[in-house]
Short mmCIF file of C-alpha atoms in Angstrom, two decimals:
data_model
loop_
_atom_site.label_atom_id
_atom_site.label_comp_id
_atom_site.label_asym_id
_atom_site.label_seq_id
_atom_site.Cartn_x
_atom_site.Cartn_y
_atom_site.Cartn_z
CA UNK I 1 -8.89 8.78 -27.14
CA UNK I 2 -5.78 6.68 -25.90
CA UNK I 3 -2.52 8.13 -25.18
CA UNK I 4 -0.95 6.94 -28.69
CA UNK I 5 -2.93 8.83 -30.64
CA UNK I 6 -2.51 11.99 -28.93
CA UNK I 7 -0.16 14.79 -29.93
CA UNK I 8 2.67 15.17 -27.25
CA UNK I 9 3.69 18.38 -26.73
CA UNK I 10 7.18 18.67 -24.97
CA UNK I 11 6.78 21.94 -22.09
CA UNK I 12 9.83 23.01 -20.62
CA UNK I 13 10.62 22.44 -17.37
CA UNK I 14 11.71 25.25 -15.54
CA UNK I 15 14.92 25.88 -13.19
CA UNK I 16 12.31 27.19 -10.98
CA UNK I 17 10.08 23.97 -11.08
CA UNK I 18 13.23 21.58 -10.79
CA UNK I 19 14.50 23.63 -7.21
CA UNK I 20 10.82 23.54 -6.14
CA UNK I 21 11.17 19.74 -6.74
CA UNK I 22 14.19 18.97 -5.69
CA UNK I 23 13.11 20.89 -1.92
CA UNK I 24 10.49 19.14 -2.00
CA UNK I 25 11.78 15.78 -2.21
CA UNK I 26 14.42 16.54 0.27
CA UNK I 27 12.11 18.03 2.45
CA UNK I 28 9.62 14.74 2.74
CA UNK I 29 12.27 11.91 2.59
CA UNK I 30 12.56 11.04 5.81
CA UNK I 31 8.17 11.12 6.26
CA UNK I 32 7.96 7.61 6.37
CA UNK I 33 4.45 5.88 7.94
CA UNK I 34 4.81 2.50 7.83
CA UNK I 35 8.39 2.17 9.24
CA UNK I 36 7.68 4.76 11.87
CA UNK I 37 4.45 2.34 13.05
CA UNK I 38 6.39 -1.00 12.85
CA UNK I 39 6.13 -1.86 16.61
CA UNK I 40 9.96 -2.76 17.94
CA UNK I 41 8.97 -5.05 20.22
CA UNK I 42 6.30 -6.92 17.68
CA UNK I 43 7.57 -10.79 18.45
CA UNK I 44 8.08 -10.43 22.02
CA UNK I 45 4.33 -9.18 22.25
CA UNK I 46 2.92 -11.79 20.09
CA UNK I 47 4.25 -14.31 22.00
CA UNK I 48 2.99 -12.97 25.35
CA UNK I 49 -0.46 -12.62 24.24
CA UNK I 50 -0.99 -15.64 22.87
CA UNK I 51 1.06 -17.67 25.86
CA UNK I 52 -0.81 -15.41 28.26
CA UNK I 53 -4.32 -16.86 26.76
CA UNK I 54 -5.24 -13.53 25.07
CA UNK I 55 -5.79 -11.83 28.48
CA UNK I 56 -3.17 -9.05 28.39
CA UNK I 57 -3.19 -6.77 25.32
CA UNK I 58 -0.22 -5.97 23.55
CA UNK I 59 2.35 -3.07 24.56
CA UNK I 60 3.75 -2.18 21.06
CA UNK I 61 6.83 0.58 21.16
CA UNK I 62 7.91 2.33 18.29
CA UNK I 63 10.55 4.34 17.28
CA UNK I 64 10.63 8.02 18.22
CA UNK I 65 10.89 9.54 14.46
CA UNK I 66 13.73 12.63 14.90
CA UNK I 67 11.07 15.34 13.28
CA UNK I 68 10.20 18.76 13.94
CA UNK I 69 6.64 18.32 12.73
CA UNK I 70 5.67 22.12 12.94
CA UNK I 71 9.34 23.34 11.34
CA UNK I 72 8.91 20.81 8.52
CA UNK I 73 4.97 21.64 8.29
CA UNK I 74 6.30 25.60 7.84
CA UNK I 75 8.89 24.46 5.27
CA UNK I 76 6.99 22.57 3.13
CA UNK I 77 4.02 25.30 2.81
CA UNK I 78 6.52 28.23 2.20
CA UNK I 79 8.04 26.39 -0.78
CA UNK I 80 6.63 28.67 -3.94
CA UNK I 81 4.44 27.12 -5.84
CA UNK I 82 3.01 30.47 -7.58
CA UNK I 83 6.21 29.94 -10.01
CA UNK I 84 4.97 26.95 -11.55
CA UNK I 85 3.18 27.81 -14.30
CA UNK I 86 1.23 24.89 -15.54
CA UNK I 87 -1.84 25.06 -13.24
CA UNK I 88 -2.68 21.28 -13.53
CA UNK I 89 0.80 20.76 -12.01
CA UNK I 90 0.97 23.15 -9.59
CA UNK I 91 -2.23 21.68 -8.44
CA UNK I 92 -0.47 17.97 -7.72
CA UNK I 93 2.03 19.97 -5.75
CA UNK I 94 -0.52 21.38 -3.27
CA UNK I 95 -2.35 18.60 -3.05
CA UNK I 96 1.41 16.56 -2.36
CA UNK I 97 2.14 18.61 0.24
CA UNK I 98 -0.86 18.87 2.02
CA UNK I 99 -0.96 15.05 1.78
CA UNK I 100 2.53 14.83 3.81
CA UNK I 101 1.78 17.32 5.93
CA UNK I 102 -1.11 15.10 7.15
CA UNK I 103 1.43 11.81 7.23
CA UNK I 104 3.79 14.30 10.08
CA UNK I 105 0.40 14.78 11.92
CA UNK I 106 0.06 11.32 11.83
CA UNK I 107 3.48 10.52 12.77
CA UNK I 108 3.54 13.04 15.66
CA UNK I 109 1.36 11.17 16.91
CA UNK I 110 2.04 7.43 16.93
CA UNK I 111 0.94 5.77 20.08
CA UNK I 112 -1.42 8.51 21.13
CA UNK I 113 -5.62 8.61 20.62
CA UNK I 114 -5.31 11.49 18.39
CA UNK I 115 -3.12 8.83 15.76
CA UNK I 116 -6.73 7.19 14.65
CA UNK I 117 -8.66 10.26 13.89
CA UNK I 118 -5.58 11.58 11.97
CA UNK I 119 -5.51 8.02 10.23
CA UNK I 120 -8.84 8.55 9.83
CA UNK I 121 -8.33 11.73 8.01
CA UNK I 122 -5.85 10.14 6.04
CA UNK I 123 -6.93 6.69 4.88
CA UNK I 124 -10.70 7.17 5.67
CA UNK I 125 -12.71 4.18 7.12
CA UNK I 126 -14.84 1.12 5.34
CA UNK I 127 -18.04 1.84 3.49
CA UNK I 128 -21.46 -0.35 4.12
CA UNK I 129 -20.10 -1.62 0.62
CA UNK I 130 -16.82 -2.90 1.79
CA UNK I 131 -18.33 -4.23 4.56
CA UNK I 132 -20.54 -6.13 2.02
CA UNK I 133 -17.69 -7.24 0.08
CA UNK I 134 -15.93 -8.59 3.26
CA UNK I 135 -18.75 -10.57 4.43
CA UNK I 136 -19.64 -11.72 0.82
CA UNK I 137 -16.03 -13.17 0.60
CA UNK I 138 -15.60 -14.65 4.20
CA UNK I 139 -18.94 -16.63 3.57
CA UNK I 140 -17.12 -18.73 0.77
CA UNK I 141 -15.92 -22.17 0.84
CA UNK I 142 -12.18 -22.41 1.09
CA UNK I 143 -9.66 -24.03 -1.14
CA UNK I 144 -7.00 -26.69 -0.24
CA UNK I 145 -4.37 -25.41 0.43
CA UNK I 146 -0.79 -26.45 0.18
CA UNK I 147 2.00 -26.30 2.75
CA UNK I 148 4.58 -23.27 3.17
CA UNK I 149 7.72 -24.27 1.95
CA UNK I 150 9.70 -20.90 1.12
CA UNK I 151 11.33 -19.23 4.46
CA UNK I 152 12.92 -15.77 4.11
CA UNK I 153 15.94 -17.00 2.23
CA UNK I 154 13.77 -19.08 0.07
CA UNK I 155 11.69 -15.93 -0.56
CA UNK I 156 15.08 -13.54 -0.75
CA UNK I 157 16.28 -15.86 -3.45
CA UNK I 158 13.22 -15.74 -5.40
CA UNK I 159 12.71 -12.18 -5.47
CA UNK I 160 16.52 -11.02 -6.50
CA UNK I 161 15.85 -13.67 -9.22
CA UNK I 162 12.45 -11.61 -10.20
CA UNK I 163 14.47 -8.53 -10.01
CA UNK I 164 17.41 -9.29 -12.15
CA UNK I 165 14.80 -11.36 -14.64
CA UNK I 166 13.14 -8.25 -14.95
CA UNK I 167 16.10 -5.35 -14.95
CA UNK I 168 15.19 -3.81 -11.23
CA UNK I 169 17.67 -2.63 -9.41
CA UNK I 170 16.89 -2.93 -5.28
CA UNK I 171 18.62 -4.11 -2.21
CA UNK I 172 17.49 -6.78 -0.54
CA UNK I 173 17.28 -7.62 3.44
CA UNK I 174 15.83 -10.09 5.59
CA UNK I 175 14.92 -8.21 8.81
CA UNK I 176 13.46 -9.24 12.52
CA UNK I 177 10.47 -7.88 13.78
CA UNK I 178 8.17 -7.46 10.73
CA UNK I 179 4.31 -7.58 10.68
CA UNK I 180 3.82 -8.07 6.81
CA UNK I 181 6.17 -10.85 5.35
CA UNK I 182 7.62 -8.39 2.89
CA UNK I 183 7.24 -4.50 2.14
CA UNK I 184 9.52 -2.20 -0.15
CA UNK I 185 10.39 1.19 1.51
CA UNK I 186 12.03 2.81 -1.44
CA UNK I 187 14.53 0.64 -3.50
CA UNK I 188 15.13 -1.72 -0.59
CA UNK I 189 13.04 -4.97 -0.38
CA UNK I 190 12.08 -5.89 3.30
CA UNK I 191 11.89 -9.70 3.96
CA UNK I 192 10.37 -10.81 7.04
CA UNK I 193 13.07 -13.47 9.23
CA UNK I 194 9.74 -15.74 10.18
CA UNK I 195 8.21 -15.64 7.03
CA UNK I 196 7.08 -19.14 5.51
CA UNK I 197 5.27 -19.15 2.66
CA UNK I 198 3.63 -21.55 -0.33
CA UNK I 199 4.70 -22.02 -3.56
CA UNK I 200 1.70 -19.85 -5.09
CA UNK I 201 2.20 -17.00 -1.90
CA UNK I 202 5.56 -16.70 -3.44
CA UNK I 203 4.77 -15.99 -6.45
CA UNK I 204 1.85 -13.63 -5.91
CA UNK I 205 4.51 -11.87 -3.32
CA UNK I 206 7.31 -11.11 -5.72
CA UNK I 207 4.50 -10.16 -8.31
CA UNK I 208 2.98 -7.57 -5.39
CA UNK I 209 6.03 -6.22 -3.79
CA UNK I 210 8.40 -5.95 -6.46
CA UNK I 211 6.34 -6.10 -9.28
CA UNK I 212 4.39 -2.77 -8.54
CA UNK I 213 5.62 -1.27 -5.52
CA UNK I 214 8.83 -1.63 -6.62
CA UNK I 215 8.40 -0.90 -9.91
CA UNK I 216 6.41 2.53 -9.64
CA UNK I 217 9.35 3.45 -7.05
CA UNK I 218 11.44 2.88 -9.65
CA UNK I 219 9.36 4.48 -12.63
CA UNK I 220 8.82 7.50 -10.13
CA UNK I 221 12.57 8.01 -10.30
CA UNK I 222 12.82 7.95 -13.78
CA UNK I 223 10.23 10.80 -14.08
CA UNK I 224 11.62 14.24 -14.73
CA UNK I 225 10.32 15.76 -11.90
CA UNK I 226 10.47 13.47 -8.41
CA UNK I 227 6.59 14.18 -7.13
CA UNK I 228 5.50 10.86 -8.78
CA UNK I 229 8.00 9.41 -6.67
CA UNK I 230 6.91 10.90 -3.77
CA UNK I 231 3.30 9.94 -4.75
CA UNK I 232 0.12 11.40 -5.27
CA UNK I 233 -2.18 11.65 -1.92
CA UNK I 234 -3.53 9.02 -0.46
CA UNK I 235 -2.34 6.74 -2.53
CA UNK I 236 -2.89 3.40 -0.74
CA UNK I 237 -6.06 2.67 -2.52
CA UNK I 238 -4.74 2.55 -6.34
CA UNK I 239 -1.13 1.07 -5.32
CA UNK I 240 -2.41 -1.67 -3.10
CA UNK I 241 -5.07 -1.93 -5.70
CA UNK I 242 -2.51 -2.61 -8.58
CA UNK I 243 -0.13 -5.15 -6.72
CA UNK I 244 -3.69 -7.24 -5.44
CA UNK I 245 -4.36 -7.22 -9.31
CA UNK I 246 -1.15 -8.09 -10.26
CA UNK I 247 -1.45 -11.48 -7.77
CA UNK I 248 -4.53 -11.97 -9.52
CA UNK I 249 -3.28 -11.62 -12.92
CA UNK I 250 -0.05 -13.58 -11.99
CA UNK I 251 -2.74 -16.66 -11.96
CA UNK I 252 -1.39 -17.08 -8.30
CA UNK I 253 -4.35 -16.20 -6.61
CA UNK I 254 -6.73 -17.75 -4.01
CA UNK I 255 -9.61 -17.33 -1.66
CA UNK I 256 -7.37 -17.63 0.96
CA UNK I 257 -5.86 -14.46 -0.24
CA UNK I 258 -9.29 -12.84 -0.59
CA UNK I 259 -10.15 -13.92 2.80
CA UNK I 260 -6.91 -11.94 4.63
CA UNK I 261 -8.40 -9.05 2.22
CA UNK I 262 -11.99 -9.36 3.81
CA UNK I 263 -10.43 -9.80 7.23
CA UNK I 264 -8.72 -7.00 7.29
CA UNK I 265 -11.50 -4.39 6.30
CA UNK I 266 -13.63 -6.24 9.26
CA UNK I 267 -10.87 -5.61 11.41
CA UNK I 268 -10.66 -2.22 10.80
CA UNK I 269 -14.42 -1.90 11.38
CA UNK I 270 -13.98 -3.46 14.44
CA UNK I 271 -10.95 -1.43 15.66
CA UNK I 272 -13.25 1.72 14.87
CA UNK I 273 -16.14 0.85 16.98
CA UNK I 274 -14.47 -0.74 19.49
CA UNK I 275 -11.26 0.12 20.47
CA UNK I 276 -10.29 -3.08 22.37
CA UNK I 277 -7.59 -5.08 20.76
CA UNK I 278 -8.67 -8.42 22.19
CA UNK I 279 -12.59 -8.27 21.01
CA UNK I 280 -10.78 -7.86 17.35
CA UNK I 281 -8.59 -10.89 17.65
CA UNK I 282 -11.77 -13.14 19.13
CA UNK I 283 -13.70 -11.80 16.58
CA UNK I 284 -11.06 -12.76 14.08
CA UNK I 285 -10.66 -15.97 16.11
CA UNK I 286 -13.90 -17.12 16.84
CA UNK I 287 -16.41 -15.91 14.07
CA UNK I 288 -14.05 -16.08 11.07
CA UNK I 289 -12.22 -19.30 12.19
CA UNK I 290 -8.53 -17.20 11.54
CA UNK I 291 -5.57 -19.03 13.26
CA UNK I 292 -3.85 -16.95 16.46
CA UNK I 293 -1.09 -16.03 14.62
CA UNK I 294 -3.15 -14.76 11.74
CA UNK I 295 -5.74 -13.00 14.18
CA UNK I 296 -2.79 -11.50 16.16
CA UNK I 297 -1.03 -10.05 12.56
CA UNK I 298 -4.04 -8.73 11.16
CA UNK I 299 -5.31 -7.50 14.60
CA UNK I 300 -1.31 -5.85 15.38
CA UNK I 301 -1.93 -4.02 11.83
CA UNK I 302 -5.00 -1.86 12.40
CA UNK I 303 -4.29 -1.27 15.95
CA UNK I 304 -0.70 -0.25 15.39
CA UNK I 305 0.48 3.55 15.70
CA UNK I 306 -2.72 3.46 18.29
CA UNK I 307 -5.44 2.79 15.32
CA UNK I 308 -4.31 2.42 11.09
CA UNK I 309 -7.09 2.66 8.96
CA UNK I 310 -5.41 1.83 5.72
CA UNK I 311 -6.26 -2.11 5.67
CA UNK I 312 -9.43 -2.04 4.20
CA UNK I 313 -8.11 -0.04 1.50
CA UNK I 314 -6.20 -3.10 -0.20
CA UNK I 315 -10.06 -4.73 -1.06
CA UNK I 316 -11.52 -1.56 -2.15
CA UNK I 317 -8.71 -0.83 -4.25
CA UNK I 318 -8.25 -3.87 -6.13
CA UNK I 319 -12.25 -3.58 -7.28
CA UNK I 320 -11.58 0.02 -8.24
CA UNK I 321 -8.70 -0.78 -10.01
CA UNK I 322 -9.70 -3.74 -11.81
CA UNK I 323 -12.76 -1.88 -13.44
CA UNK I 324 -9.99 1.12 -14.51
CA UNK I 325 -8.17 -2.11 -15.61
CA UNK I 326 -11.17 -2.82 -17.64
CA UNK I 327 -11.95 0.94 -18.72
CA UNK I 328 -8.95 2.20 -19.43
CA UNK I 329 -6.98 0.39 -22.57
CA UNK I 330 -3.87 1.03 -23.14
CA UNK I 331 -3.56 3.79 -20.81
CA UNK I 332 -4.01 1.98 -18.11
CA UNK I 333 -0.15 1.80 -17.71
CA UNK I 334 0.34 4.96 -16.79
CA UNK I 335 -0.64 4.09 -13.42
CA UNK I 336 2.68 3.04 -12.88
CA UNK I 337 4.45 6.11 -13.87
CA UNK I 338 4.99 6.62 -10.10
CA UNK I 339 2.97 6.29 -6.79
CA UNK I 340 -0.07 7.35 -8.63
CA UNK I 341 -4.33 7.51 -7.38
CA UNK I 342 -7.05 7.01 -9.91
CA UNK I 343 -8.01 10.02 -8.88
CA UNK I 344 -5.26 11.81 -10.43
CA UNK I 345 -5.19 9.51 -14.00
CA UNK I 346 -6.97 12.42 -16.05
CA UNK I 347 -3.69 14.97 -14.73
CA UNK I 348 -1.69 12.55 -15.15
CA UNK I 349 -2.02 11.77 -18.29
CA UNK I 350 -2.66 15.71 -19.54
CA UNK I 351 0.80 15.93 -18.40
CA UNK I 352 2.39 12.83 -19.94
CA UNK I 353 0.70 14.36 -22.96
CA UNK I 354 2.38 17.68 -22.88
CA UNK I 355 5.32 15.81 -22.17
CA UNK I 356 6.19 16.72 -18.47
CA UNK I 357 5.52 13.06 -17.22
CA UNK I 358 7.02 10.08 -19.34
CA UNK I 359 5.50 6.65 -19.93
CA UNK I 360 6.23 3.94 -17.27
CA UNK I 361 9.56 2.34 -18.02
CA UNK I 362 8.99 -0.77 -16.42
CA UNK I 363 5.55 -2.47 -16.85
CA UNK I 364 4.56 -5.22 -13.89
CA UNK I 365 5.12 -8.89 -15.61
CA UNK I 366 1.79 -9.52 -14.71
CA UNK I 367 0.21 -6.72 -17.07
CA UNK I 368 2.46 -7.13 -19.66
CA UNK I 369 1.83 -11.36 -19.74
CA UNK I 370 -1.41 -12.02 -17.66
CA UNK I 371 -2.06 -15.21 -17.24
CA UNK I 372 -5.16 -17.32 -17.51
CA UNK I 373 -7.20 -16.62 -14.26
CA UNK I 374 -8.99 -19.00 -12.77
CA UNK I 375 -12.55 -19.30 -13.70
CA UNK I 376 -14.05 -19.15 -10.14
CA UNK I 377 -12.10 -16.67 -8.74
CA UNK I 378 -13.08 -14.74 -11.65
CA UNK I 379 -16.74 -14.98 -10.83
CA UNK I 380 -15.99 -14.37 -7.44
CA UNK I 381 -14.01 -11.21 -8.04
CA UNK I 382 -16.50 -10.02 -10.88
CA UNK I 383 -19.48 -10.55 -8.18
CA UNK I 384 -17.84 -7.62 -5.50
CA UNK I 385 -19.72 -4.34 -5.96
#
């Protein structure tokens, strides 16, 4: 039965629930993974690496995050969730909490060997099946591809246009030092200085990064309660899932794109089993034919922190999520009530039904008009298992 045609039934929210949420919130704002692994010194390193003929591996340093991670660990588990009432809910709220309380073990310990097996606790590691994905994909024939002609202001431009176009409200900065050529880390929209980009990479970028993440950042605060905001656990797999469908659906697409996918989960087989930073990149290099700056990005991203798992989650999401695309109907959009997981949908939705969650305010462009998708990447994408 879809969402429309169920009865809503408007519960209360408590005072209690509201201070639990509001702690909460406040308690796990400044838990922040990806910023706290963005190497400092990411440029200077690429360049001596590659000018150095691969031979030395990269020093990354990161910032120090300012945390007591066994003060904040005691805060969050005293907060008491016995006086929420709906069990479904109170459930999310464990599960939220034990999630960050994993993300301070992992950012306690950034640059150390215990960071990968707490990744790996986290994020998990590839399955023989994305393995077979990856290698399905990177034996391929690539496309023709066009020359980058958007740098960061280019790509700046574009995406305050697809903001105000669409009614988001975000801050936008063009910042040195970044590994991905954009991410959003709540409202603010991170542009990458030495990004250069195609036409079509544009595109598929504003329809990623603001489109979704954006977006559910956004939808999350318009939620009466602020956990969707904060996100359900692990929930790499369905958000990276939904902004690699949204490029797809955008009809901006390509191999190429697929390709970084597949590399990525290969690279963070690779960084698993062998723990040498240079036998990635040659493997990158060498086997898969990936330029050195492409090698040395996707290499820099699983090895970062001192081992990050989460890569090969942005394949295995967007095949997960494109058969709940399929499955789901209409309800499908309530995936972007927040920083939701699949895993969650059936909760979710029980308590957009009894009215403690609201529909998604903003729906991602690329939902709400898909475009026609390209026939061969459609029988490419509809051939991963």
């Amino acid at each position: 039965m879809e969402l429309n045609d169920m009865a809503q039934f408007n519960e209360p929210i408590s005072s209690q629930l509201l201070a639990i949420d509001e702690n909460l919130t406040q308690l796990v704002t400044d838990i922040d993974i990806l910023s706290s692994v963005n190497p400092l010194n990411y440029a200077q390193e690429r360049e001596r690496f590659i000018s150095n003929k691969y031979s030395q591996e990269p020093n990354f340093q990161y910032q120090k995050a300012p945390l007591d991670t066994h003060q904040s660990k005691r805060r969050l588990y005293e907060l008491p969730l016995e006086h929420i009432e709906d069990t479904q809910l109170q459930k999310l709220y464990e599960d939220v909490i034990q999630s960050y309380a994993d993300k301070l073990d992992q950012v306690n310990t950034i640059g150390t060997q215990e960071f990968l097996y707490n990744s790996l606790r986290y994020y998990g590691e590839p399955s023989a099946k994305d393995i077979a994905n990856a290698h399905f994909i990177l034996h391929l024939p690539t496309e023709e591809e066009s020359k980058p002609e958007h740098d960061s202001r280019s790509i700046a431009h574009f995406m305050q246009s697809f903001a105000d176009k669409n009614g988001y409200e975000c801050e936008i900065q063009i910042l040195d030092g970044m590994l991905a050529n954009a991410l959003v880390s709540g409202s603010r929209v991170k542009i990458n200085s030495a990004a250069h980009i195609t036409t079509d990479e544009l595109e598929a970028l504003a329809h990623h990064e603001m489109g979704v993440h954006l977006l559910t950042t956004l939808n999350g605060r318009q939620q009466p309660l602020k956990v969707l905001s904060l996100g359900c656990p692990a929930n790499t797999n369905t958000q990276e899932g939904l902004a690699i469908l949204c490029e797809y659906l955008s009809g901006h697409f390509s191999i190429k794109r697929l390709r970084t996918l597949a590399l990525r989960v290969l690279a963070v087989e690779s960084m698993i089993k062998e723990r040498d930073f240079r036998h990635t990149f040659m493997l990158l290099k060498e086997q898969y034919k990936a330029s050195d700056v492409q090698a040395f990005t996707i290499t820099s991203r699983v090895y970062r922190g001192g081992g990050l798992t989460k890569d090969y989650l942005y394949l295995r999401g967007f095949r997960e999520v494109l058969n709940a695309y399929d499955k789901l109907g209409d309800d499908f959009s309530l995936l972007l009530c927040g920083k939701t997981e699949l895993k969650y949908f059936d909760l979710i939705r029980s308590l957009v039904n009894k009215g403690i969650f609201t529909q998604p305010k903003f729906i991602s462009p690329a939902l709400s008009t898909p475009k026609q998708t390209n026939p061969i990447h459609r029988y490419i994408v509809s051939a991963l298992k």
